[in-house]
Amino acid sequence: MVKEGAPSLKSKKPLVVMKFGGTSVGNAERMQSVGKLVVEHSREAEVAVVVSAMGGVTDMLIRAATEASAGAGEHWKNVRRELARRHREVADQLLSAAEQSSVLPRLAAQVGNFENLCSGFSLVREVTPRAMDTLSSLGEVMSANLLAAILRSQGVAAEAVDAAELIVTDDNFGNAAPLFEETTAKTRQRLAPLRRRGVIPVITGFRGATPEGVCTTLGRGGSDFSGTIIGATLDADEVWIWTDVDGVLTADPRLVPEAHIIPGISYREAIELSFFGAKVLHPKTIQPVMKKKIPVWIKNSFNPSCPGTRIVPSASEGPPGVKAITSLGKASLIMVSGGDRVSFTQMAGRVFGCLSMEEITSLMVTQSSAENVLCLAVHDSELKRTKTRLEKAFELEINYDHSASIEVMPHVAIVVAIGENMKGTPGVAGRAFGALGRRSINIIAIAQGSSELSISFAVKSADVKEAVKTIHEEFKL
Ligand code: ASP
Ligand code: MG
């Protein structure tokens, strides 16, 4: 610990930001072991904690707000009881009488906030995105207060800090983006006195605030993002994301029982994996630490002796080829054909304009210029919106001169083989597709990024399990 008044803010110990997810703090027993983990690591490192709401609480809050605004009075009153009960139970089991008397009123105040907001929503029969953010992130305020008190009960100095005082965001409520410069200044300033005194800050995940101080949230699952934002602003040595799995797996274990933990992956591989639905990491998590090259670990709070997966700036010296396979069922292909009236570039311009207007992310895109066809894969949940928008954009060509057409192929899965070391290694795609061919798995469309980081292909939904298994075996993952 650095003494009061010492010139440098940074203590000699490495600084580690530890983020704990909802399951890691899901009940009293879990919170107790998280407390122990933090205390243990705070001997060798300076620790800053970022915490999610207790598992299930955010869902419960959002549902309560929705029901309240629909006029269902009983539902949110039950949630109020449940919210109070779950947090109270932890306090009862783990906190000394003195800690209880300081923390229970704070928890009660949040339950009071919940009540006021929900009764407001039920009166006006509406919940705005702005009000929803204030409500949906109450769980983080409660869990941070509890965890800080638990740490104090275990003998270390700790203080709950509301990230609304640290993370400055734009006003895109529900999915706000951090403003890094402002965030860095505020975070350093707010945490400096705590760090000087050796007090562990326990920071609410998920939350931020606009420059005017209105509460925002970073999107569902956004506490991972909070963790790396805080890590980057403090120039942390490492960020550890504590979750409920041993690390990043080579494939979904429900599809491939032999899937195993990858000890090290690169930033870009991790981003690619999270984009295609590997649940272990929020897709924006890596972005804040990229410039500063801070390593991020995925670790299991239920199995802390397992080292986990280390995510580092560039691909490790590993063997060339495929490192992980991810897949996304429930997709559809949309084939837009421009006919002879619209040039390919015009057509592409219009198609991507539609996607951008609707803020739809395509999962993969392929083109056949000779046939003047653009094929894109989208999530089933976005299919209807995409198709309606495209039909509008090509209305004239479809309905009047019948030159263009839009066709949909449903029940498709996108399989993505990822590995930064595939770059410049000939034959990777050949091996993958050869193996699929031998199993008679038909490939509907193929795309490879020019960065050679991943190869994506579409197969029938029914073939996805076999396809993932086949690639996993072929590359002996
Ligand atoms: N509690 C928030 C959610 O459930 C944020 C998080 O857990 O990362 O989305
Ligand atoms: Mg999460």
Coordinates of C-alpha atoms and ligand atoms in Angstrom, one line a residue:
M1 CA 0.0 0.0 0.0
V2 CA 1.2 3.5 -0.8
K3 CA 1.2 5.8 2.1
E4 CA -1.0 8.9 2.3
G5 CA 0.5 11.8 0.4
A6 CA 2.9 9.6 -1.6
P7 CA 3.7 11.2 -5.0
S8 CA 2.6 8.4 -7.2
L9 CA -1.0 7.2 -7.5
K10 CA 0.0 3.8 -8.7
S11 CA 1.1 1.5 -5.9
K12 CA 4.0 -0.9 -6.5
K13 CA 1.7 -3.9 -6.7
P14 CA 0.2 -4.6 -10.1
L15 CA -3.3 -3.2 -10.6
V16 CA -5.9 -5.8 -11.5
V17 CA -9.5 -5.0 -12.3
M18 CA -11.7 -7.9 -11.4
K19 CA -15.2 -8.1 -12.8
F20 CA -17.7 -10.6 -11.3
G21 CA -20.8 -11.7 -13.2
G22 CA -24.3 -12.3 -12.0
T23 CA -23.8 -16.0 -11.3
S24 CA -20.6 -15.3 -9.4
V25 CA -22.6 -13.2 -6.9
G26 CA -25.9 -15.1 -7.2
N27 CA -26.4 -15.9 -3.5
A28 CA -24.8 -15.5 -0.1
E29 CA -22.5 -18.5 -0.6
R30 CA -21.3 -17.2 -3.9
M31 CA -20.7 -13.7 -2.6
Q32 CA -18.8 -15.1 0.3
S33 CA -16.4 -17.0 -2.0
V34 CA -16.0 -13.9 -4.2
G35 CA -15.1 -12.0 -1.1
K36 CA -12.4 -14.6 -0.3
L37 CA -11.0 -14.4 -3.8
V38 CA -10.7 -10.7 -3.7
V39 CA -9.1 -10.7 -0.2
E40 CA -6.7 -13.4 -1.3
H41 CA -5.6 -11.6 -4.5
S42 CA -5.4 -8.2 -2.8
R43 CA -2.3 -9.5 -1.0
E44 CA -0.2 -9.5 -4.2
A45 CA -2.2 -7.0 -6.3
E46 CA -4.0 -3.8 -6.0
V47 CA -7.6 -4.9 -6.8
A48 CA -10.5 -2.8 -8.2
V49 CA -13.8 -4.7 -8.3
V50 CA -16.6 -4.3 -10.9
V51 CA -19.7 -6.2 -10.1
S52 CA -22.9 -7.3 -11.9
A53 CA -26.3 -7.5 -10.3
M54 CA -27.1 -10.8 -8.5
G55 CA -28.0 -13.4 -11.2
G56 CA -31.6 -12.9 -12.5
V57 CA -32.1 -9.5 -10.9
T58 CA -31.8 -7.4 -14.1
D59 CA -34.3 -9.6 -15.9
M60 CA -36.6 -9.3 -12.9
L61 CA -36.3 -5.5 -12.9
I62 CA -36.9 -5.1 -16.6
R63 CA -39.9 -7.4 -16.5
A64 CA -41.4 -5.5 -13.5
A65 CA -41.1 -2.2 -15.3
T66 CA -42.7 -3.6 -18.4
E67 CA -45.6 -5.1 -16.4
A68 CA -46.0 -1.9 -14.4
S69 CA -46.3 0.2 -17.5
A70 CA -48.9 -2.2 -18.9
G71 CA -50.9 -1.6 -15.8
A72 CA -50.4 -5.0 -14.1
G73 CA -50.2 -3.8 -10.5
E74 CA -49.6 -7.0 -8.6
H75 CA -46.5 -8.1 -10.5
W76 CA -44.1 -5.4 -9.6
K77 CA -45.2 -5.5 -5.9
N78 CA -44.2 -9.2 -5.8
V79 CA -40.9 -8.2 -7.5
R80 CA -40.3 -5.6 -4.8
R81 CA -40.6 -8.2 -2.1
E82 CA -38.3 -10.6 -4.0
L83 CA -35.7 -7.9 -4.6
A84 CA -35.7 -7.0 -0.9
R85 CA -35.7 -10.6 0.2
R86 CA -32.7 -11.7 -2.0
H87 CA -30.4 -9.0 -0.9
R88 CA -31.6 -9.0 2.7
E89 CA -30.9 -12.7 2.9
V90 CA -27.2 -12.1 1.9
A91 CA -26.9 -9.3 4.5
D92 CA -28.4 -11.5 7.2
Q93 CA -26.1 -14.4 6.5
L94 CA -22.8 -12.6 5.9
L95 CA -22.7 -9.2 7.6
S96 CA -21.9 -8.2 11.2
A97 CA -24.5 -6.3 13.1
A98 CA -22.5 -3.1 12.6
E99 CA -22.2 -3.6 8.8
Q100 CA -25.9 -4.5 8.6
S101 CA -26.9 -1.2 10.2
S102 CA -25.0 0.7 7.6
V103 CA -25.9 -1.4 4.5
L104 CA -29.5 -2.3 5.2
P105 CA -30.8 1.3 4.9
R106 CA -28.9 1.7 1.6
L107 CA -30.6 -1.5 0.2
A108 CA -33.9 -0.2 1.5
A109 CA -33.4 3.1 -0.3
Q110 CA -32.9 1.2 -3.6
V111 CA -36.0 -0.8 -3.0
G112 CA -37.7 2.5 -2.4
N113 CA -36.4 3.8 -5.7
F114 CA -37.7 0.7 -7.4
E115 CA -41.2 1.2 -5.8
N116 CA -41.4 4.9 -6.8
L117 CA -40.3 4.2 -10.4
C118 CA -42.7 1.3 -10.9
S119 CA -45.6 3.1 -9.4
G120 CA -44.8 6.0 -11.7
F121 CA -44.7 3.7 -14.7
S122 CA -48.0 2.2 -13.8
L123 CA -49.6 5.6 -13.4
V124 CA -48.5 7.0 -16.7
R125 CA -48.7 3.6 -18.4
E126 CA -45.3 4.1 -20.0
V127 CA -41.6 3.5 -19.4
T128 CA -39.1 5.6 -21.3
P129 CA -35.7 4.2 -22.2
R130 CA -34.2 6.8 -19.9
A131 CA -36.3 5.7 -16.9
M132 CA -35.7 2.1 -17.7
D133 CA -31.9 2.6 -17.4
T134 CA -32.3 4.0 -13.9
L135 CA -34.5 1.1 -12.9
S136 CA -32.7 -1.8 -14.7
S137 CA -29.4 -1.0 -13.1
L138 CA -30.6 -0.8 -9.5
G139 CA -29.4 -4.4 -9.1
E140 CA -25.8 -3.3 -9.6
V141 CA -26.1 -0.6 -6.9
M142 CA -27.4 -3.2 -4.5
S143 CA -24.9 -5.9 -5.2
A144 CA -22.0 -3.4 -5.1
N145 CA -23.1 -2.2 -1.6
L146 CA -23.4 -5.8 -0.4
L147 CA -20.1 -6.9 -1.8
A148 CA -18.2 -3.9 -0.4
A149 CA -19.7 -4.7 3.1
I150 CA -18.8 -8.4 2.8
L151 CA -15.2 -7.4 2.0
R152 CA -15.1 -5.1 5.0
S153 CA -16.5 -8.0 7.1
Q154 CA -13.6 -10.1 5.8
G155 CA -11.2 -7.6 7.1
V156 CA -10.2 -5.4 4.1
A157 CA -11.1 -1.8 3.5
A158 CA -13.6 -1.5 0.6
E159 CA -16.2 1.0 -0.6
A160 CA -19.1 0.8 -3.0
V161 CA -18.8 3.2 -5.9
D162 CA -21.6 4.0 -8.3
A163 CA -20.2 3.9 -11.9
A164 CA -22.6 6.8 -12.7
E165 CA -19.8 8.8 -11.0
L166 CA -17.1 7.3 -13.2
I167 CA -18.3 6.3 -16.7
V168 CA -19.5 9.2 -18.8
T169 CA -21.6 8.1 -21.8
D170 CA -23.6 9.5 -24.7
D171 CA -27.4 9.5 -24.2
N172 CA -28.2 6.4 -26.2
F173 CA -30.2 4.9 -23.3
G174 CA -30.2 1.2 -23.1
N175 CA -27.0 0.9 -25.1
A176 CA -24.9 3.9 -24.3
A177 CA -21.3 4.4 -25.6
P178 CA -18.6 5.6 -23.2
L179 CA -16.9 8.9 -23.8
F180 CA -13.3 7.9 -23.0
E181 CA -11.7 11.2 -22.3
E182 CA -14.3 12.3 -19.8
T183 CA -14.5 8.9 -18.3
T184 CA -10.7 8.7 -17.7
A185 CA -10.6 12.0 -16.0
K186 CA -13.6 11.3 -13.7
T187 CA -12.6 7.7 -12.9
R188 CA -9.0 8.7 -11.9
Q189 CA -10.2 11.6 -9.9
R190 CA -12.9 9.7 -8.0
L191 CA -10.8 6.7 -7.3
A192 CA -7.5 8.4 -6.4
P193 CA -8.3 9.0 -2.7
L194 CA -9.5 5.4 -2.3
R195 CA -6.4 4.0 -4.0
R196 CA -4.1 6.2 -1.9
R197 CA -5.7 4.8 1.3
G198 CA -5.6 1.3 0.0
V199 CA -9.4 1.0 -0.1
I200 CA -10.8 -1.5 -2.7
P201 CA -13.4 0.2 -4.8
V202 CA -16.4 -2.1 -5.6
I203 CA -17.9 -0.5 -8.7
T204 CA -21.3 -1.1 -10.2
G205 CA -21.1 -2.7 -13.6
F206 CA -23.5 -1.9 -16.4
R207 CA -24.2 1.7 -15.3
G208 CA -22.9 5.0 -16.6
A209 CA -24.2 8.5 -16.8
T210 CA -24.5 11.3 -19.4
P211 CA -22.3 14.4 -18.9
E212 CA -25.4 15.9 -17.3
G213 CA -25.5 13.0 -14.8
V214 CA -28.5 11.1 -16.1
C215 CA -28.1 7.4 -15.5
T216 CA -27.5 5.2 -18.6
T217 CA -26.7 1.5 -19.2
L218 CA -24.1 0.0 -21.5
G219 CA -26.4 -2.7 -22.9
R220 CA -27.4 -6.2 -21.6
G221 CA -24.4 -8.1 -20.4
G222 CA -22.5 -4.8 -20.3
S223 CA -20.6 -5.3 -17.0
D224 CA -17.7 -7.0 -18.9
F225 CA -17.5 -3.7 -20.9
S226 CA -17.5 -1.7 -17.6
G227 CA -14.6 -3.9 -16.4
T228 CA -12.4 -3.1 -19.3
I229 CA -13.4 0.6 -19.4
I230 CA -12.3 0.9 -15.8
G231 CA -9.2 -1.1 -16.5
A232 CA -8.2 1.1 -19.4
T233 CA -8.8 4.4 -17.6
L234 CA -6.7 3.3 -14.7
D235 CA -3.9 1.8 -16.9
A236 CA -4.5 -1.5 -15.1
D237 CA -1.9 -4.3 -15.6
E238 CA -4.7 -6.8 -16.2
V239 CA -8.4 -7.2 -16.3
W240 CA -9.9 -10.4 -15.0
I241 CA -13.5 -11.4 -16.0
W242 CA -14.7 -13.9 -13.4
T243 CA -17.6 -15.9 -14.8
D244 CA -19.1 -19.4 -14.4
V245 CA -17.1 -21.3 -17.1
D246 CA -13.4 -22.3 -17.1
G247 CA -12.6 -20.0 -20.1
V248 CA -13.1 -19.8 -23.8
L249 CA -13.8 -23.1 -25.4
T250 CA -12.8 -24.5 -28.8
A251 CA -16.4 -25.1 -29.6
D252 CA -19.9 -25.1 -28.0
P253 CA -19.7 -28.2 -25.7
R254 CA -23.4 -28.9 -26.4
L255 CA -22.4 -29.6 -30.0
V256 CA -18.9 -31.0 -29.4
P257 CA -18.5 -32.8 -26.1
E258 CA -14.7 -32.9 -26.6
A259 CA -14.4 -29.1 -26.7
H260 CA -11.8 -27.8 -24.3
I261 CA -10.4 -24.6 -22.9
I262 CA -8.1 -22.5 -25.1
P263 CA -5.3 -21.2 -22.9
G264 CA -4.6 -18.1 -25.0
I265 CA -6.3 -16.2 -27.8
S266 CA -5.8 -12.8 -29.4
Y267 CA -8.0 -9.7 -29.1
R268 CA -9.2 -10.1 -32.7
E269 CA -10.0 -13.8 -32.2
A270 CA -11.9 -13.0 -29.0
I271 CA -13.9 -10.2 -30.8
E272 CA -14.7 -12.6 -33.6
L273 CA -15.9 -15.2 -31.2
S274 CA -18.1 -12.9 -29.2
F275 CA -19.6 -11.4 -32.3
F276 CA -20.7 -14.9 -33.4
G277 CA -22.4 -15.7 -30.2
A278 CA -19.9 -17.2 -27.8
K279 CA -21.7 -16.1 -24.7
V280 CA -18.5 -15.8 -22.6
L281 CA -17.7 -12.2 -23.5
H282 CA -19.7 -9.1 -24.3
P283 CA -18.7 -8.1 -27.9
K284 CA -17.5 -4.6 -26.9
T285 CA -15.3 -5.9 -24.0
I286 CA -12.0 -5.8 -25.8
Q287 CA -12.3 -2.4 -27.5
P288 CA -11.3 -0.3 -24.4
V289 CA -8.1 -2.2 -23.7
M290 CA -6.8 -2.5 -27.3
K291 CA -4.8 0.7 -27.4
K292 CA -3.1 0.1 -24.1
K293 CA -2.7 -3.7 -24.8
I294 CA -3.9 -4.7 -21.4
P295 CA -4.4 -8.5 -21.2
V296 CA -7.9 -9.8 -20.3
W297 CA -8.4 -13.1 -18.5
I298 CA -11.6 -15.2 -18.4
K299 CA -11.7 -17.1 -15.2
N300 CA -14.2 -19.3 -13.4
S301 CA -15.2 -18.1 -9.9
F302 CA -16.6 -21.6 -9.3
N303 CA -13.3 -23.1 -10.1
P304 CA -10.6 -20.5 -9.3
S305 CA -7.7 -22.9 -9.5
C306 CA -8.2 -23.3 -13.2
P307 CA -6.0 -20.7 -15.0
G308 CA -8.7 -19.8 -17.6
T309 CA -8.1 -18.1 -20.9
R310 CA -5.8 -15.2 -21.5
I311 CA -6.7 -12.7 -24.2
V312 CA -3.7 -10.9 -25.5
P313 CA -3.0 -8.3 -28.2
S314 CA -1.7 -10.6 -30.9
A315 CA -2.0 -14.2 -31.8
S316 CA 0.2 -16.4 -29.6
E317 CA 2.9 -18.6 -31.1
G318 CA 0.4 -21.4 -31.5
P319 CA 0.2 -23.8 -34.4
P320 CA -1.2 -22.4 -37.6
G321 CA -4.8 -23.2 -38.5
V322 CA -8.1 -23.1 -36.8
K323 CA -8.3 -22.3 -33.1
A324 CA -12.0 -22.2 -32.3
I325 CA -15.3 -22.9 -34.0
T326 CA -18.4 -21.0 -33.3
S327 CA -21.8 -21.3 -34.8
L328 CA -25.0 -19.4 -35.0
G329 CA -28.2 -21.4 -35.6
K330 CA -31.4 -19.6 -36.4
A331 CA -30.3 -17.6 -39.3
S332 CA -31.7 -17.0 -42.8
L333 CA -30.1 -16.1 -46.1
I334 CA -31.6 -13.3 -48.1
M335 CA -30.7 -13.3 -51.8
V336 CA -31.2 -9.9 -53.5
S337 CA -31.1 -10.1 -57.3
G338 CA -30.9 -6.8 -59.1
G339 CA -31.9 -8.0 -62.6
D340 CA -30.4 -6.1 -65.6
R341 CA -31.8 -2.6 -64.7
V342 CA -29.8 -2.1 -61.5
S343 CA -26.0 -2.3 -61.6
F344 CA -24.3 -4.4 -58.9
T345 CA -22.8 -1.4 -57.2
Q346 CA -26.1 0.4 -57.1
M347 CA -27.8 -2.6 -55.7
A348 CA -25.2 -3.1 -53.1
G349 CA -25.4 0.5 -52.1
R350 CA -29.2 0.2 -51.6
V351 CA -29.0 -3.1 -49.7
F352 CA -26.4 -1.8 -47.2
G353 CA -28.3 1.5 -46.9
C354 CA -31.3 -0.5 -45.7
L355 CA -29.2 -2.5 -43.2
S356 CA -27.7 0.7 -41.9
M357 CA -31.1 2.4 -41.6
E358 CA -32.5 -0.5 -39.6
E359 CA -29.2 -1.0 -37.6
I360 CA -29.1 -4.6 -38.7
T361 CA -25.8 -6.5 -38.5
S362 CA -25.4 -9.0 -41.3
L363 CA -23.7 -12.2 -40.2
M364 CA -22.1 -12.8 -43.6
V365 CA -22.2 -11.4 -47.1
T366 CA -21.4 -13.0 -50.4
Q367 CA -21.7 -11.7 -53.9
S368 CA -22.0 -13.1 -57.4
S369 CA -21.4 -10.2 -59.8
A370 CA -22.0 -12.2 -62.9
E371 CA -25.5 -13.1 -61.7
N372 CA -26.0 -9.7 -60.1
V373 CA -26.9 -11.4 -56.8
L374 CA -26.0 -10.3 -53.3
C375 CA -26.6 -12.8 -50.5
L376 CA -26.6 -11.9 -46.9
A377 CA -27.2 -13.9 -43.7
V378 CA -29.2 -12.4 -40.9
H379 CA -30.4 -13.5 -37.5
D380 CA -34.0 -14.9 -37.7
S381 CA -35.0 -12.3 -35.2
E382 CA -34.1 -9.6 -37.8
L383 CA -35.4 -11.3 -40.9
K384 CA -38.8 -9.7 -41.0
R385 CA -37.4 -6.2 -40.5
T386 CA -34.7 -6.7 -43.1
K387 CA -37.0 -8.2 -45.7
T388 CA -39.7 -5.5 -45.3
R389 CA -37.1 -2.7 -45.6
L390 CA -35.5 -4.3 -48.7
E391 CA -38.8 -4.8 -50.4
K392 CA -39.6 -1.2 -49.9
A393 CA -36.2 -0.1 -51.3
F394 CA -36.7 -2.3 -54.4
E395 CA -40.4 -1.8 -54.7
L396 CA -40.3 -0.4 -58.2
E397 CA -38.1 -3.0 -59.6
I398 CA -39.9 -5.9 -58.0
N399 CA -43.5 -4.9 -58.6
Y400 CA -43.5 -2.9 -61.8
D401 CA -40.9 -4.1 -64.2
H402 CA -40.2 -7.4 -62.4
S403 CA -36.5 -7.2 -62.9
A404 CA -35.4 -7.5 -59.2
S405 CA -36.3 -10.2 -56.7
I406 CA -35.8 -10.9 -53.0
E407 CA -35.7 -14.5 -51.9
V408 CA -35.3 -16.0 -48.5
M409 CA -33.8 -19.3 -47.5
P410 CA -34.8 -20.0 -43.9
H411 CA -33.4 -22.6 -41.4
V412 CA -29.7 -21.9 -42.0
A413 CA -26.8 -21.9 -39.6
I414 CA -23.6 -19.9 -39.9
V415 CA -20.5 -21.8 -38.8
V416 CA -17.3 -19.8 -38.3
A417 CA -13.8 -21.2 -38.0
I418 CA -11.5 -18.7 -36.2
G419 CA -7.8 -18.5 -35.9
E420 CA -5.4 -15.6 -36.5
N421 CA -2.7 -18.0 -37.5
M422 CA -4.6 -19.2 -40.5
K423 CA -3.2 -16.2 -42.2
G424 CA -0.9 -17.2 -45.0
T425 CA -1.4 -20.9 -44.3
P426 CA -2.5 -22.5 -47.6
G427 CA -5.0 -25.3 -47.5
V428 CA -6.9 -24.4 -44.3
A429 CA -10.1 -23.8 -46.2
G430 CA -9.5 -26.8 -48.4
R431 CA -9.1 -29.1 -45.4
A432 CA -12.2 -27.7 -43.8
F433 CA -14.4 -28.1 -46.9
G434 CA -12.9 -31.4 -47.8
A435 CA -13.8 -32.8 -44.4
L436 CA -17.4 -31.5 -44.7
G437 CA -17.6 -33.0 -48.2
R438 CA -16.6 -36.4 -47.0
R439 CA -19.5 -36.2 -44.5
S440 CA -21.9 -35.1 -47.3
I441 CA -22.6 -31.8 -45.6
N442 CA -23.7 -29.3 -48.2
I443 CA -22.3 -25.8 -48.0
I444 CA -24.7 -23.1 -49.1
A445 CA -22.5 -20.1 -49.0
I446 CA -18.9 -19.3 -48.1
A447 CA -17.1 -16.1 -47.0
Q448 CA -13.6 -15.5 -45.8
G449 CA -12.5 -12.2 -44.4
S450 CA -9.5 -10.7 -46.2
S451 CA -7.7 -10.5 -42.9
E452 CA -7.8 -14.4 -43.0
L453 CA -9.0 -14.4 -39.4
S454 CA -12.0 -16.4 -40.0
I455 CA -13.9 -18.5 -42.5
S456 CA -17.6 -18.4 -42.4
F457 CA -20.0 -20.7 -44.1
A458 CA -23.7 -21.4 -44.2
V459 CA -25.2 -24.9 -43.9
K460 CA -28.7 -26.2 -43.3
S461 CA -29.7 -25.8 -39.6
A462 CA -30.1 -29.6 -39.4
D463 CA -26.4 -30.0 -40.3
V464 CA -24.9 -27.6 -37.9
K465 CA -23.9 -30.0 -35.2
E466 CA -22.2 -32.4 -37.6
A467 CA -20.5 -29.5 -39.4
V468 CA -19.0 -28.1 -36.2
K469 CA -17.9 -31.6 -35.0
T470 CA -16.3 -32.3 -38.3
I471 CA -14.2 -29.2 -38.4
H472 CA -13.3 -29.7 -34.7
E473 CA -12.0 -33.2 -35.5
E474 CA -10.3 -32.2 -38.7
F475 CA -8.1 -29.6 -37.0
K476 CA -7.7 -31.8 -33.9
L477 CA -8.8 -29.1 -31.6
Ligands
ASP1 N1 -26.8 -7.1 -15.0 C1 -26.7 -6.7 -16.4 C2 -27.4 -7.7 -17.2 O1 -27.9 -8.7 -16.8 C3 -25.2 -6.5 -16.8 C4 -24.4 -7.7 -16.7 O2 -24.7 -8.6 -16.0 O3 -23.3 -7.7 -17.4 O4 -27.5 -7.5 -18.4
MG2 MG -22.2 -11.6 -18.7

